[in-house]
Amino acid sequence: MNHFEYRQNTLHCENVALSSLAAEFGTPLYVYSTATLERHWRVFDHAFRDIPHLICYSVKANSNLAILRLFANLESGFDIVSGGELARVLRVSGDPAKVVFSGVGKTVDEIRQALSYDILCFNVESEEELRTISAVALAEGKRAPISLRVNPDVDAKTHAYISTGLKTTKFGIPIRDATEIYDLARSLPAIDVRGIDCHIGSQLLEIEPFVESLRHVLDLLRALRAQGFQLSVLDIGGGLGIPYTDESPPDPQQYADAMCKELEGWNVQVLLEPGRVIVGNAGILLTRVLYWKSNEDKHFVVVDAGMNDAMRPAMYGARHNIVPVELNPQAVEFMVDVVGPICESADFLGKCRKMPKMMQGELLAMMTSGAYGFSMASNYNSRPRAAEVLVNGGVAYCVRQRETIDSLFSLEAIPPFLS
Ligand code: LLP
């Protein structure tokens, strides 16, 4: 369910026609729906109503300040992976006591920063990181709350680049080594052991890998409690998939039901780190057609958004629906590749798509682009990053201005010997 729909053959976001947004803000343009964002957060939260839980929205999926503020207003927690993401959460008055800090490469500065705000938990991914956090906390006169992120060696059955729960990946501590590291954690001077964390990957389309890894984690929890560890939180990560084209992932309630069944009676606060499922289909990328070109084998629609704006197709072979903003049901359809202006053959938004002949200046919408869209954008080919707009009912607000050419090189310098 989302709030992008055709009205009189024009695609709208809530009550605003996308064509009017393109005219006002230009293209390429990310457009988000407030109603969809809020609905998805509430649906996910409601799905876990039967157990003590906290949603820690995964900031990396979409870190625009307006979107973070919307979730902070709903009293969300946040899953962060850098000092930059922590600063964003603080900027929107998010509650640091609801922040979990994930990631294999936390720096000493980032650890110090997070300690100073008394975050909820560090999800620790290695023995060296654990020792470092302890040393930093000791020096700062603090105690660091931690969970170990365990790697259960479970196949998430998703794209290899976003699968994190196999032992061949860099993530987490092998689950069979975990008790040893928990013993170490208990012996370190400035560490408070709080719980266990596990995240096995992203865009999961089946429930079984979630259940399987949770069972391994609960076995560990049982063993640790038997050894006297007081563990009060269980972070089960994010990763629930969404439909981009014809996928049919479990819905949040089915996912929650399966997890809650396993979690019954364990007396822990469950932390959840959803990203994509909250913001994915709350956003689209609006792009304008530059050229139509054909060779003897193929038709191409060249648009003004490229892989620098939307990286997922190039990086994961991801398929997003791409639809005309103005619908013409009678039009003859062609098989086309929708490609960007960047000098790479991987610069496509979609391959082998059926659509009418697109004319110069017409608009296309790349659907389901709210997650890992703008947050993965770059300036490759010296392209200013797109603007972002948040629609609320009948009103659109610019929540990030389009970058300017000047901003592209504002941090660069020509050394005197070259001038
Ligand atoms: N927690 C941790 C520790 C994570 O690493 C991630 C995502 C999440 C939570 C949120 O996962 P989600 O609910 O969004 O699946 N750029 C890729 C996705 C990378 C995911 C990275 N980690 C993509 O565009 O598909």
Short mmCIF file of C-alpha atoms and ligand atoms in Angstrom, two decimals, residues 44 56-62 79-81 100-103 123 125 149 158-159 161-164 171 197-204 210 235-242 244 272-279 311-313 315-316 318 320 371-373 375-376, ligand 1:
data_model
loop_
_atom_site.label_atom_id
_atom_site.label_comp_id
_atom_site.label_asym_id
_atom_site.label_seq_id
_atom_site.Cartn_x
_atom_site.Cartn_y
_atom_site.Cartn_z
CA PHE A 44 5.42 -2.31 11.52
CA CYS A 56 15.22 1.39 15.59
CA TYR A 57 14.74 2.68 12.04
CA SER A 58 17.84 1.96 9.97
CA VAL A 59 19.03 5.43 9.03
CA LYS A 60 21.12 4.29 6.07
CA ALA A 61 18.02 3.42 4.05
CA ASN A 62 17.02 7.07 3.83
CA ASP A 79 19.96 2.15 13.98
CA ILE A 80 23.10 4.08 12.99
CA VAL A 81 26.40 3.07 11.43
CA VAL A 100 21.84 1.36 18.49
CA PHE A 101 25.23 1.65 16.80
CA SER A 102 25.98 -1.08 14.23
CA GLY A 103 28.87 -1.58 11.80
CA ASN A 123 26.36 -3.74 18.45
CA GLU A 125 31.27 -6.99 15.63
CA ARG A 149 26.42 -9.06 16.80
CA THR A 158 19.10 -12.67 -1.09
CA HIS A 159 21.60 -10.92 -3.38
CA TYR A 161 26.05 -8.12 -1.81
CA ILE A 162 23.32 -7.65 0.80
CA SER A 163 23.60 -11.02 2.52
CA THR A 164 25.37 -10.66 5.85
CA PHE A 171 29.81 -9.28 9.59
CA ASP A 197 22.27 -8.74 18.10
CA CYS A 198 21.83 -10.45 14.76
CA HIS A 199 21.14 -9.13 11.24
CA ILE A 200 21.44 -11.59 8.38
CA GLY A 201 20.79 -9.48 5.32
CA SER A 202 18.48 -7.24 3.39
CA GLN A 203 15.56 -7.70 0.98
CA LEU A 204 14.70 -11.13 2.42
CA PHE A 210 14.76 -15.14 9.94
CA ASP A 235 18.19 -7.07 18.53
CA ILE A 236 16.82 -9.05 15.59
CA GLY A 237 18.02 -6.61 12.92
CA GLY A 238 16.16 -5.55 9.82
CA GLY A 239 16.01 -7.04 6.36
CA LEU A 240 12.36 -7.69 5.57
CA GLY A 241 11.96 -7.48 1.79
CA ILE A 242 9.43 -5.52 -0.25
CA TYR A 244 9.72 -4.13 -6.40
CA LEU A 272 14.03 -4.11 15.36
CA GLU A 273 16.09 -2.39 12.68
CA PRO A 274 13.81 -2.09 9.64
CA GLY A 275 14.87 0.25 6.83
CA ARG A 276 13.61 -0.66 3.39
CA VAL A 277 10.21 -1.94 4.49
CA ILE A 278 9.44 1.45 6.05
CA VAL A 279 10.70 3.84 3.37
CA MET A 311 22.63 2.95 -7.91
CA ARG A 312 20.58 -0.21 -7.25
CA PRO A 313 20.13 -1.45 -10.84
CA MET A 315 25.02 -2.52 -8.30
CA TYR A 316 22.61 -5.38 -7.67
CA ALA A 318 17.77 -4.57 -9.10
CA HIS A 320 12.25 -1.30 -10.22
CA ALA A 371 15.15 3.13 0.28
CA TYR A 372 18.81 3.15 -0.74
CA GLY A 373 18.01 5.67 -3.48
CA SER A 375 21.24 7.71 0.36
CA MET A 376 23.49 5.89 -2.13
N1 LLP B 1 20.55 -3.38 10.36
C1 LLP B 1 21.77 -3.54 9.86
C2 LLP B 1 22.87 -3.90 10.75
C3 LLP B 1 21.99 -3.37 8.48
O1 LLP B 1 23.21 -3.55 7.99
C4 LLP B 1 20.91 -3.02 7.64
C5 LLP B 1 21.10 -2.84 6.20
C6 LLP B 1 19.64 -2.85 8.21
C7 LLP B 1 19.50 -3.04 9.58
C8 LLP B 1 18.43 -2.46 7.41
O2 LLP B 1 18.10 -3.43 6.49
P1 LLP B 1 16.73 -3.32 5.66
O3 LLP B 1 15.58 -3.44 6.64
O4 LLP B 1 16.72 -2.00 4.99
O5 LLP B 1 16.81 -4.42 4.70
N2 LLP B 1 22.01 -0.93 -0.46
C9 LLP B 1 21.31 -2.20 -0.45
C10 LLP B 1 20.88 -2.59 0.93
C11 LLP B 1 22.00 -2.61 1.92
C12 LLP B 1 21.55 -2.97 3.31
C13 LLP B 1 22.62 -2.68 4.28
N3 LLP B 1 22.26 -2.97 5.65
C14 LLP B 1 20.14 -2.13 -1.41
O6 LLP B 1 19.96 -1.10 -2.06
O7 LLP B 1 19.43 -3.11 -1.59
#
